[in-house]
Short mmCIF file of C-alpha atoms and ligand atoms in Angstrom, two decimals:
data_model
loop_
_atom_site.label_atom_id
_atom_site.label_comp_id
_atom_site.label_asym_id
_atom_site.label_seq_id
_atom_site.Cartn_x
_atom_site.Cartn_y
_atom_site.Cartn_z
CA MET A 1 -32.31 57.60 56.49
CA VAL A 2 -36.00 56.65 56.26
CA GLN A 3 -37.16 59.60 58.35
CA PRO A 4 -35.92 62.43 56.09
CA PHE A 5 -37.32 60.54 53.10
CA LEU A 6 -40.71 60.24 54.80
CA LYS A 7 -40.57 63.88 55.77
CA THR A 8 -39.92 64.91 52.17
CA ILE A 9 -42.87 62.81 50.99
CA LEU A 10 -45.16 64.28 53.66
CA ARG A 11 -44.02 67.78 52.79
CA GLY A 12 -44.68 67.03 49.12
CA ILE A 13 -48.18 65.78 49.92
CA SER A 14 -49.06 68.83 51.98
CA PHE A 15 -47.64 71.09 49.24
CA LEU A 16 -49.85 69.33 46.69
CA ARG A 17 -52.83 69.67 48.96
CA GLU A 18 -52.28 73.41 49.22
CA ASN A 19 -51.48 73.76 45.53
CA PRO A 20 -53.70 71.32 43.66
CA GLN A 21 -52.82 73.10 40.40
CA VAL A 22 -49.34 71.52 40.53
CA ALA A 23 -50.84 68.02 40.60
CA TYR A 24 -53.17 69.08 37.83
CA THR A 25 -50.24 70.36 35.75
CA ALA A 26 -48.28 67.14 36.30
CA PHE A 27 -51.35 65.15 35.34
CA LEU A 28 -51.69 67.15 32.11
CA LEU A 29 -48.01 66.62 31.38
CA VAL A 30 -48.54 62.84 31.48
CA ALA A 31 -52.14 62.55 30.31
CA ILE A 32 -51.93 64.64 27.14
CA PRO A 33 -48.87 62.87 25.61
CA ALA A 34 -50.34 59.51 26.70
CA ALA A 35 -53.59 60.35 24.95
CA PHE A 36 -51.66 61.36 21.83
CA ILE A 37 -49.57 58.17 21.91
CA ALA A 38 -52.66 55.98 22.36
CA SER A 39 -54.62 57.67 19.58
CA GLY A 40 -51.52 57.73 17.30
CA GLN A 41 -50.96 54.04 17.90
CA LYS A 42 -54.58 53.27 17.12
CA PHE A 43 -54.41 55.35 13.97
CA LEU A 44 -51.22 53.64 12.78
CA GLU A 45 -52.68 50.21 13.50
CA VAL A 46 -55.81 50.98 11.54
CA SER A 47 -53.90 52.53 8.66
CA SER A 48 -51.46 49.62 8.35
CA LEU A 49 -54.33 47.11 8.54
CA ASN A 50 -55.99 49.09 5.80
CA GLN A 51 -52.83 49.04 3.69
CA GLU A 52 -52.56 45.29 4.09
CA ARG A 53 -56.20 44.80 3.21
CA MET A 54 -55.73 46.82 0.02
CA GLU A 55 -52.57 44.88 -0.75
CA LYS A 56 -54.44 41.59 -0.31
CA GLU A 57 -57.13 42.77 -2.69
CA ARG A 58 -54.51 43.79 -5.23
CA ILE A 59 -52.77 40.44 -5.01
CA GLY A 60 -56.12 38.66 -5.25
CA ILE A 61 -56.96 40.52 -8.48
CA LEU A 62 -53.47 39.83 -9.84
CA ASN A 63 -53.82 36.13 -9.12
CA ASP A 64 -57.32 35.99 -10.59
CA ALA A 65 -56.04 37.54 -13.81
CA LEU A 66 -52.97 35.28 -13.93
CA VAL A 67 -54.98 32.12 -13.33
CA ILE A 68 -57.63 33.00 -15.92
CA LEU A 69 -55.01 33.82 -18.55
CA ALA A 70 -52.84 30.81 -17.65
CA ARG A 71 -55.84 28.48 -17.96
CA GLU A 72 -56.39 29.67 -21.51
CA LYS A 73 -52.78 28.93 -22.36
CA LEU A 74 -52.64 25.45 -20.80
CA ALA A 75 -52.81 23.89 -24.28
CA GLU A 76 -49.52 25.55 -25.29
CA PRO A 77 -47.34 25.86 -22.14
CA MET A 78 -44.66 27.75 -24.12
CA SER A 79 -46.85 30.85 -24.15
CA LEU A 80 -47.04 30.91 -20.35
CA GLN A 81 -43.59 32.53 -20.05
CA PRO A 82 -44.49 35.68 -22.07
CA LEU A 83 -47.62 35.97 -19.92
CA VAL A 84 -45.59 35.88 -16.71
CA GLU A 85 -43.23 38.48 -18.10
CA GLU A 86 -46.09 40.74 -19.00
CA PHE A 87 -47.08 40.69 -15.32
CA ARG A 88 -43.58 41.74 -14.25
CA GLU A 89 -44.64 45.35 -14.27
CA ALA A 90 -47.92 44.58 -12.56
CA GLY A 91 -47.11 46.15 -9.28
CA ASN A 92 -45.10 47.20 -6.37
CA GLY A 93 -43.16 44.56 -4.56
CA LEU A 94 -43.85 41.67 -6.95
CA VAL A 95 -40.75 39.53 -6.41
CA ALA A 96 -41.60 36.24 -8.06
CA ILE A 97 -44.22 34.58 -10.25
CA ARG A 98 -44.04 30.87 -10.87
CA ILE A 99 -46.48 28.73 -12.78
CA PHE A 100 -46.23 25.07 -11.89
CA LEU A 101 -47.80 22.44 -14.12
CA TYR A 102 -48.18 18.87 -12.97
CA GLU A 103 -46.21 16.35 -14.92
CA ASN A 104 -47.18 12.87 -13.78
CA GLY A 105 -48.49 14.44 -10.59
CA ILE A 106 -45.21 16.29 -9.89
CA PRO A 107 -45.26 20.08 -10.08
CA VAL A 108 -42.66 21.45 -12.51
CA ILE A 109 -42.07 25.14 -13.15
CA ALA A 110 -43.44 25.94 -16.58
CA ALA A 111 -42.93 29.73 -16.42
CA SER A 112 -41.16 32.05 -14.00
CA LEU A 113 -39.87 35.57 -13.71
CA ASP A 114 -36.54 33.84 -13.12
CA ARG A 115 -36.08 32.02 -16.44
CA ASP A 116 -33.42 29.70 -14.96
CA GLU A 117 -36.07 28.03 -12.86
CA ILE A 118 -38.07 26.85 -15.86
CA GLY A 119 -38.18 23.06 -16.03
CA THR A 120 -37.03 22.69 -12.39
CA TYR A 121 -39.03 21.83 -9.35
CA GLY A 122 -38.34 25.27 -7.92
CA SER A 123 -35.28 26.54 -6.10
CA ARG A 124 -36.74 26.33 -2.64
CA ASP A 125 -38.35 23.53 -0.76
CA ASP A 126 -41.37 25.55 0.26
CA ASP A 127 -42.17 26.21 -3.42
CA LEU A 128 -42.81 22.56 -3.73
CA ASP A 129 -44.90 22.57 -0.63
CA PHE A 130 -46.97 25.37 -2.10
CA ALA A 131 -47.22 23.69 -5.41
CA ALA A 132 -48.43 20.59 -3.64
CA LEU A 133 -51.27 22.62 -2.16
CA ARG A 134 -53.99 22.21 -4.66
CA VAL A 135 -56.05 25.18 -3.66
CA GLU A 136 -58.87 26.59 -5.69
CA ASP A 137 -58.91 29.96 -4.01
CA THR A 138 -55.98 32.27 -3.45
CA LYS A 139 -54.15 31.33 -0.29
CA ILE A 140 -51.78 33.82 1.27
CA ILE A 141 -48.93 32.64 3.44
CA PRO A 142 -46.81 35.26 5.24
CA THR A 143 -43.07 34.51 5.30
CA MET A 144 -40.03 36.28 6.63
CA GLU A 145 -36.83 36.69 4.59
CA GLN A 146 -33.44 36.59 6.19
CA GLY A 147 -32.94 40.35 6.33
CA GLY A 148 -36.23 40.71 8.21
CA GLU A 149 -38.16 41.52 5.05
CA ARG A 150 -41.81 40.48 5.23
CA ARG A 151 -43.17 38.67 2.20
CA TRP A 152 -46.48 37.23 1.23
CA LYS A 153 -46.50 34.08 -0.81
CA THR A 154 -49.72 33.33 -2.60
CA VAL A 155 -50.75 30.10 -4.13
CA ARG A 156 -53.71 29.27 -6.30
CA GLY A 157 -54.61 26.30 -8.35
CA ILE A 158 -55.35 26.51 -12.09
CA THR A 159 -58.59 24.63 -12.43
CA THR A 160 -59.45 23.24 -15.86
CA GLU A 161 -62.92 23.12 -17.31
CA ASN A 162 -63.51 19.59 -16.13
CA GLY A 163 -62.69 20.61 -12.57
CA THR A 164 -59.20 19.11 -12.18
CA ILE A 165 -56.29 21.24 -10.96
CA ALA A 166 -53.75 21.26 -13.77
CA GLY A 167 -51.22 23.54 -12.16
CA VAL A 168 -50.53 26.18 -9.55
CA VAL A 169 -49.66 29.84 -9.72
CA VAL A 170 -47.29 30.93 -6.96
CA THR A 171 -46.48 34.61 -6.47
CA GLU A 172 -44.25 36.28 -3.98
CA VAL A 173 -44.83 39.89 -2.94
CA SER A 174 -42.51 41.87 -0.73
CA MET A 175 -44.15 43.88 2.07
CA ALA A 176 -41.09 46.09 2.35
CA HIS A 177 -42.83 49.08 0.73
CA ILE A 178 -45.75 48.87 3.18
CA ASP A 179 -43.43 48.46 6.16
CA ARG A 180 -41.39 51.39 4.91
CA PHE A 181 -44.56 53.47 4.65
CA VAL A 182 -45.65 52.50 8.17
CA ALA A 183 -42.19 53.18 9.60
CA GLN A 184 -42.22 56.57 7.90
CA ASN A 185 -45.63 57.29 9.45
CA ILE A 186 -44.41 56.23 12.88
CA ARG A 187 -41.39 58.52 12.55
CA GLY A 188 -43.68 61.39 11.54
CA ALA A 189 -46.05 60.67 14.42
CA TYR A 190 -43.21 60.61 16.95
CA LEU A 191 -41.78 63.82 15.57
CA PHE A 192 -45.20 65.43 15.85
CA LEU A 193 -45.60 64.06 19.36
CA SER A 194 -42.21 65.44 20.40
CA LEU A 195 -43.25 68.85 19.09
CA ILE A 196 -46.52 68.65 21.04
CA ILE A 197 -44.72 67.60 24.22
CA ALA A 198 -42.22 70.46 23.79
CA ALA A 199 -45.07 72.94 23.30
CA LEU A 200 -46.88 71.45 26.26
CA VAL A 201 -43.85 71.67 28.52
CA PHE A 202 -43.34 75.25 27.42
CA LEU A 203 -46.96 76.12 28.17
CA LEU A 204 -46.94 74.32 31.49
CA LEU A 205 -43.72 76.02 32.53
CA ARG A 206 -45.40 79.30 31.78
CA GLN A 207 -48.37 78.11 33.75
CA ALA A 208 -46.04 77.42 36.66
CA ARG A 209 -45.58 81.17 36.86
CA PHE A 210 -49.35 81.62 36.90
CA ILE A 211 -49.53 79.07 39.70
CA GLU A 212 -47.09 81.24 41.63
CA TYR A 213 -49.27 84.26 40.91
CA GLY A 214 -52.28 82.26 42.05
CA VAL A 215 -50.62 81.47 45.37
CA LEU A 216 -49.63 85.12 45.79
CA TYR A 217 -53.13 86.24 44.86
CA ARG A 218 -54.64 83.95 47.48
CA ARG A 219 -52.22 85.23 50.10
CA LEU A 220 -53.00 88.82 49.16
CA LYS A 221 -56.71 88.16 49.43
CA GLU A 222 -56.16 86.59 52.82
CA ILE A 223 -54.12 89.59 54.00
CA ASP A 224 -56.75 91.93 52.55
CA ARG A 225 -59.44 90.09 54.47
CA MET A 226 -57.36 90.27 57.67
CA LYS A 227 -56.89 94.00 57.12
CA ASP A 228 -60.64 94.47 56.63
CA ASP A 229 -61.35 92.43 59.77
CA PHE A 230 -58.86 94.48 61.71
CA ILE A 231 -60.25 97.81 60.51
CA SER A 232 -63.79 96.72 61.22
CA MET A 233 -62.85 95.49 64.69
CA ALA A 234 -60.87 98.67 65.46
CA ALA A 235 -63.75 100.90 64.32
CA HIS A 236 -66.21 98.95 66.48
CA GLU A 237 -63.91 99.14 69.47
CA LEU A 238 -63.49 102.91 69.03
CA ARG A 239 -67.21 103.52 69.31
CA THR A 240 -67.40 102.75 73.04
CA PRO A 241 -64.62 105.10 74.22
CA LEU A 242 -65.98 107.73 71.85
CA SER A 243 -69.42 107.66 73.42
CA VAL A 244 -67.84 107.78 76.89
CA ILE A 245 -65.89 110.89 75.86
CA ARG A 246 -69.04 112.39 74.31
CA GLY A 247 -70.94 111.68 77.52
CA TYR A 248 -68.38 113.41 79.72
CA LEU A 249 -68.06 116.34 77.32
CA GLY A 250 -71.84 116.74 77.43
CA MET A 251 -71.68 117.07 81.21
CA ILE A 252 -69.39 120.08 81.02
CA SER A 253 -71.41 123.27 81.03
CA PRO A 254 -69.69 125.94 78.86
CA ASP A 255 -71.23 128.74 80.95
CA ARG A 256 -69.07 127.85 83.89
CA LEU A 257 -65.87 128.02 81.83
CA ASN A 258 -63.76 131.02 81.09
CA ALA A 259 -63.37 132.11 77.45
CA GLU A 260 -60.12 130.20 76.91
CA ASP A 261 -61.51 126.93 78.29
CA ARG A 262 -64.70 127.38 76.30
CA GLU A 263 -62.59 127.69 73.17
CA GLY A 264 -60.75 124.50 74.19
CA LEU A 265 -64.04 122.68 74.78
CA THR A 266 -65.27 123.69 71.32
CA ARG A 267 -62.10 122.29 69.78
CA VAL A 268 -62.35 119.04 71.72
CA ASN A 269 -66.00 118.70 70.70
CA ALA A 270 -65.12 119.29 67.03
CA SER A 271 -62.31 116.71 67.18
CA VAL A 272 -64.57 114.16 68.82
CA GLU A 273 -67.16 114.75 66.09
CA ASN A 274 -64.45 114.33 63.41
CA LEU A 275 -63.28 111.11 65.01
CA GLY A 276 -66.88 109.92 65.28
CA SER A 277 -67.61 110.57 61.61
CA LEU A 278 -64.35 108.86 60.63
CA VAL A 279 -65.32 105.78 62.63
CA ASN A 280 -68.80 105.85 61.06
CA ASP A 281 -67.28 106.14 57.58
CA ILE A 282 -65.10 103.10 58.21
CA LEU A 283 -68.03 101.11 59.51
CA ASP A 284 -70.09 102.14 56.46
CA VAL A 285 -67.31 101.01 54.12
CA VAL A 286 -67.26 97.61 55.82
CA ARG A 287 -71.08 97.36 55.73
CA ILE A 288 -71.23 98.28 52.02
CA GLU A 289 -68.44 95.87 51.09
CA GLU A 290 -70.02 93.04 53.01
CA GLY A 291 -73.45 93.88 51.57
CA ARG A 292 -74.76 94.44 55.08
CA ILE A 293 -75.98 98.02 54.60
CA THR A 294 -79.73 98.32 55.07
CA PHE A 295 -82.16 101.06 54.10
CA ASP A 296 -85.36 102.13 55.71
CA LYS A 297 -86.84 103.84 52.66
CA LYS A 298 -89.74 106.25 52.73
CA THR A 299 -91.52 107.76 49.76
CA ALA A 300 -91.96 111.45 50.46
CA ASP A 301 -91.14 114.90 49.31
CA HIS A 302 -87.82 115.14 51.12
CA THR A 303 -87.46 118.92 50.63
CA PRO A 304 -87.82 119.72 54.36
CA LEU A 305 -85.05 117.23 55.18
CA ILE A 306 -82.79 118.92 52.63
CA GLY A 307 -83.51 122.30 54.22
CA GLU A 308 -82.76 120.97 57.71
CA THR A 309 -79.47 119.44 56.54
CA VAL A 310 -78.44 122.73 54.95
CA SER A 311 -79.29 124.61 58.16
CA SER A 312 -77.34 122.13 60.27
CA LEU A 313 -74.19 122.91 58.28
CA GLU A 314 -74.52 126.68 58.33
CA TYR A 315 -72.04 126.98 61.18
CA LEU A 316 -69.36 125.39 58.98
CA ALA A 317 -69.94 127.91 56.20
CA ARG A 318 -70.00 130.74 58.69
CA GLU A 319 -66.64 129.64 60.10
CA LYS A 320 -65.14 129.93 56.60
CA LYS A 321 -67.02 133.13 55.82
CA LEU A 322 -68.86 131.45 52.98
CA SER A 323 -72.49 131.83 52.02
CA LEU A 324 -74.70 128.75 52.23
CA SER A 325 -78.21 128.86 50.90
CA PHE A 326 -81.03 126.52 50.05
CA ALA A 327 -83.20 127.62 47.13
CA PRO A 328 -85.76 124.88 46.66
CA GLY A 329 -87.21 124.70 43.16
CA PRO A 330 -89.99 122.39 42.04
CA SER A 331 -89.90 119.14 43.96
CA ALA A 332 -91.49 115.72 43.76
CA PRO A 333 -91.71 112.70 46.01
CA PHE A 334 -89.11 109.97 45.78
CA SER A 335 -88.12 106.95 47.79
CA ALA A 336 -85.10 107.19 50.09
CA ASP A 337 -83.92 106.33 53.58
CA PRO A 338 -84.08 109.79 55.29
CA ALA A 339 -81.10 109.11 57.56
CA ARG A 340 -78.96 107.92 54.63
CA LEU A 341 -80.12 110.81 52.44
CA ARG A 342 -79.13 113.22 55.21
CA GLN A 343 -75.74 111.47 55.44
CA VAL A 344 -75.12 111.86 51.68
CA LEU A 345 -76.22 115.52 51.68
CA THR A 346 -74.06 116.26 54.71
CA ASN A 347 -71.10 114.76 52.92
CA LEU A 348 -71.68 116.62 49.64
CA ILE A 349 -72.46 119.99 51.28
CA GLY A 350 -69.60 119.44 53.73
CA ASN A 351 -67.23 118.81 50.80
CA ALA A 352 -68.54 121.87 48.96
CA ILE A 353 -67.72 124.01 52.01
CA LYS A 354 -64.40 122.20 52.57
CA TYR A 355 -63.13 122.76 49.03
CA THR A 356 -64.40 126.35 48.65
CA PHE A 357 -62.33 129.28 49.86
CA SER A 358 -64.42 132.22 48.66
CA GLY A 359 -67.97 132.68 47.51
CA GLY A 360 -70.35 130.03 48.72
CA VAL A 361 -72.55 127.02 48.30
CA THR A 362 -76.09 126.84 46.96
CA VAL A 363 -78.40 123.85 47.23
CA THR A 364 -81.32 123.65 44.80
CA THR A 365 -83.89 121.10 43.77
CA GLU A 366 -85.38 120.49 40.34
CA THR A 367 -87.67 117.95 38.72
CA ASP A 368 -88.89 117.14 35.23
CA GLY A 369 -91.69 114.94 36.55
CA HIS A 370 -89.70 111.73 36.12
CA THR A 371 -86.58 112.54 38.07
CA MET A 372 -86.03 114.58 41.17
CA SER A 373 -82.56 116.13 41.41
CA ILE A 374 -80.74 117.87 44.23
CA ARG A 375 -77.89 120.07 43.09
CA ILE A 376 -75.10 121.24 45.40
CA ARG A 377 -73.22 124.04 43.68
CA ASP A 378 -70.05 125.63 45.00
CA THR A 379 -67.66 128.32 43.84
CA GLY A 380 -64.66 126.33 45.05
CA ILE A 381 -61.47 124.95 43.58
CA GLY A 382 -63.23 122.74 41.03
CA ILE A 383 -62.08 119.33 39.78
CA SER A 384 -60.22 118.63 36.53
CA ALA A 385 -61.87 116.35 33.96
CA GLU A 386 -59.12 113.78 34.58
CA ASP A 387 -59.77 113.70 38.34
CA GLN A 388 -63.53 113.60 37.84
CA LYS A 389 -63.15 110.13 36.29
CA ARG A 390 -61.76 108.72 39.55
CA LEU A 391 -63.72 110.85 41.99
CA PHE A 392 -66.01 108.09 43.25
CA GLU A 393 -63.22 105.55 43.77
CA LYS A 394 -62.42 104.43 47.28
CA PHE A 395 -59.62 106.51 48.91
CA PHE A 396 -59.32 108.82 45.90
CA ARG A 397 -58.27 112.36 46.80
CA VAL A 398 -57.18 115.11 44.44
CA ARG A 399 -53.58 115.99 45.19
CA SER A 400 -52.95 119.68 44.60
CA LYS A 401 -51.62 122.77 46.34
CA GLU A 402 -55.13 123.81 47.37
CA THR A 403 -56.07 120.45 48.86
CA GLU A 404 -52.86 119.63 50.70
CA ASP A 405 -54.04 121.30 53.93
CA VAL A 406 -57.59 119.94 53.71
CA ARG A 407 -57.99 116.82 55.78
CA GLY A 408 -59.96 113.87 54.51
CA THR A 409 -59.86 110.16 53.81
CA GLY A 410 -61.19 109.89 50.27
CA LEU A 411 -64.01 107.66 51.52
CA GLY A 412 -66.88 110.16 51.59
CA LEU A 413 -67.77 110.19 47.87
CA TRP A 414 -67.31 106.43 47.58
CA ILE A 415 -69.78 105.91 50.40
CA ALA A 416 -72.18 108.58 49.05
CA GLY A 417 -72.03 107.04 45.55
CA ASN A 418 -72.78 103.57 46.92
CA ILE A 419 -75.62 104.74 49.13
CA VAL A 420 -77.27 106.75 46.33
CA THR A 421 -77.06 103.92 43.77
CA LYS A 422 -78.27 101.37 46.32
CA MET A 423 -81.30 103.61 46.90
CA ASN A 424 -82.00 103.51 43.14
CA GLY A 425 -80.59 106.96 42.48
CA SER A 426 -77.58 108.31 40.62
CA ILE A 427 -74.83 110.74 41.41
CA SER A 428 -72.84 112.90 39.02
CA VAL A 429 -70.48 115.83 38.96
CA GLU A 430 -70.09 118.84 36.70
CA SER A 431 -67.04 120.90 37.38
CA ILE A 432 -64.52 123.31 35.93
CA ARG A 433 -61.17 123.52 37.63
CA GLY A 434 -60.75 126.89 39.35
CA LYS A 435 -64.43 127.81 38.91
CA GLY A 436 -66.41 125.46 41.12
CA SER A 437 -68.33 122.21 41.14
CA ASP A 438 -71.90 120.94 40.96
CA PHE A 439 -72.70 117.60 42.56
CA ILE A 440 -76.09 116.30 41.50
CA ILE A 441 -77.99 113.40 43.02
CA SER A 442 -81.12 112.22 41.27
CA PHE A 443 -83.89 109.80 42.16
CA PRO A 444 -86.82 108.49 40.15
CA VAL A 445 -90.01 110.34 41.03
CA ILE A 446 -92.66 108.17 42.62
CA SER A 447 -96.07 109.57 41.81
CA ARG A 448 -98.52 109.62 44.69
CA GLU A 449 -100.91 107.25 42.91
CA THR A 450 -98.32 104.52 42.53
CA SER A 451 -96.63 105.06 45.88
P1 LIG B 501 -62.34 113.57 51.35
O1 LIG B 501 -62.44 112.96 52.70
O2 LIG B 501 -60.94 113.65 50.84
O3 LIG B 501 -63.06 114.86 51.22
P2 LIG B 501 -64.26 112.56 49.46
O4 LIG B 501 -64.44 111.15 48.99
O5 LIG B 501 -65.43 113.22 50.08
O6 LIG B 501 -63.01 112.50 50.41
O7 LIG B 501 -63.79 113.38 48.23
C1 LIG B 501 -62.77 112.89 47.39
C2 LIG B 501 -61.97 113.98 46.79
O8 LIG B 501 -62.77 114.69 45.83
C3 LIG B 501 -61.53 115.03 47.75
O9 LIG B 501 -60.31 114.68 48.36
C4 LIG B 501 -61.40 116.26 46.87
O10 LIG B 501 -60.12 116.26 46.28
C5 LIG B 501 -62.45 116.05 45.80
N1 LIG B 501 -63.67 116.80 46.04
C6 LIG B 501 -64.80 116.35 46.60
N2 LIG B 501 -65.76 117.30 46.64
C7 LIG B 501 -65.21 118.40 46.07
C8 LIG B 501 -65.68 119.71 45.77
N3 LIG B 501 -66.93 120.10 46.10
N4 LIG B 501 -64.84 120.55 45.16
C9 LIG B 501 -63.59 120.17 44.83
N5 LIG B 501 -63.08 118.95 45.08
C10 LIG B 501 -63.88 118.06 45.69
#
C-alpha cells in the first residue's frame, strides 16, 4: 500500500524536476490569488477603519452641537425636546437621543426622540449607567443588539458655566449602514477575485499547452543535436576509407589498362571525388554551425587564383560541350583565405556548368575602387525570383523538370554564402528564368597603403 504511494510521489518529484514550469505554474496558481486576497483584506481593513473614524468624527461633532445647544436651554428644560427633534434628521443611523438632567442627583430623561421616555429614568439599565458617567468629553461605548446589529452609544456631560455637570447627552448610532457597506465591498472583492482566478486558471491551462510544446521543443533540439553528432561522426569516419580508396586508385596506372578499364577507372575516380566533396561539404556545415570554421586570410590581388580555378574546371565544361572562359577586368587587392575562396569559386562555377545545358560560363572581375567583384555568368536554366529568395538556405534545391536529373544536396550555396560573409564579403544573384544566372561575390578593396 505504502510502496505504490511512495512510487507515485517519487515519480511526481522527478517529473517536476524535469518540468520545473509545472511547479512554477502551480505556484502562480496559489501565489497570485493569495496576494490578491491579502491585499484585498488589507484594503478592506483600512477602508472600514477609515469609515469608522469618519463616523466617530461625525458623532463627535453631533454631540458637541447637542451639548452646546442643550447647555443654553438648561434654564427652560421644556425647550430641550424640540432641540432633540431637530437633530432627528441629523444623520444616518441615529437611533436614539436622550438628554438626562439630574434631579436631586438622579438622572431623569428630560428630552428624547422617544417621547414616552420623557420623565422616566430610561427604558434600559445601561442608560442609567451611562447617565451616571459624568464625562466631560464624548465617550463612545460599542454595544451589540440582539440581531447582531452593532451600535455605538455615546455619552457626554453637559457642563454648566460654573463647571458642574448638570446633565448628560446620550446618543445611540447604528453601525448597520457601515457594516452593510463593508459587506458589500467584501462581496465585490470576492466576485472580482473569482473573476481573476477564473482568468488565471484559463491562462494557466493555456500555458499548460505551451509547457507541452516546451517539452517537445527540448526533445526536438536534443534529437537535432544527436542527428548533427551522428552526421559529423559519419563524415569523419568516411574520410579514412576514402583516402585509402584514393591511395589505391592512385597506384593504378591507366596506361596499363585497356580502353574499357580506363573508362571504368575514370568513373570510379569521379565517384570518389564526388563522395569526397560530399563528405567535405558535410564537415563544413558542421564546422560553420559550431562556429569552428577558421580562415587563413591573405590580402592580395587574387586574380591568378581565379584563373587557376577556372582552368581546373575546364574539363567539366568540355564534358558538357560548354564554353568556359575567364575574362579578367580591372582588379584590386582584397582579403580572403585563398583555399576558401577557391572552394567558393569551384562551387559557383561548378553550379554554373551543372545548371547550363547550352552556351557557356564566363567569369569576370570588376572593381570600382571600393569593392572588388567576381561575376560568374552562365547561359543556363536561370532561377525564378521566388526561388532566388530561398537560394542560400540550407538544403534548398529548385525542383523543376530541368533539375530533376541533376544531382546535388542543396548545401553548396549555403556553405558558399557563409564562407563569403564570414570573410567580410557578400554574395548575390541576378537571374532570369530560362535565360541564365549571374552569381556575384564582392569583397571590400584593401588598398596597398592600409594593408
Ligand atoms: P546543389 O548541390 O543542389 O547544386 P547548391 O546549394 O549549390 O546545391 O544550389 C542550390 C540550388 O540552386 C540548386 O539545387 C539549383 O536548383 C540552384 N542553382 C544554383 N546555381 C544555379 C545556377 N547557376 N543556375 C541555376 N540554378 C542554380
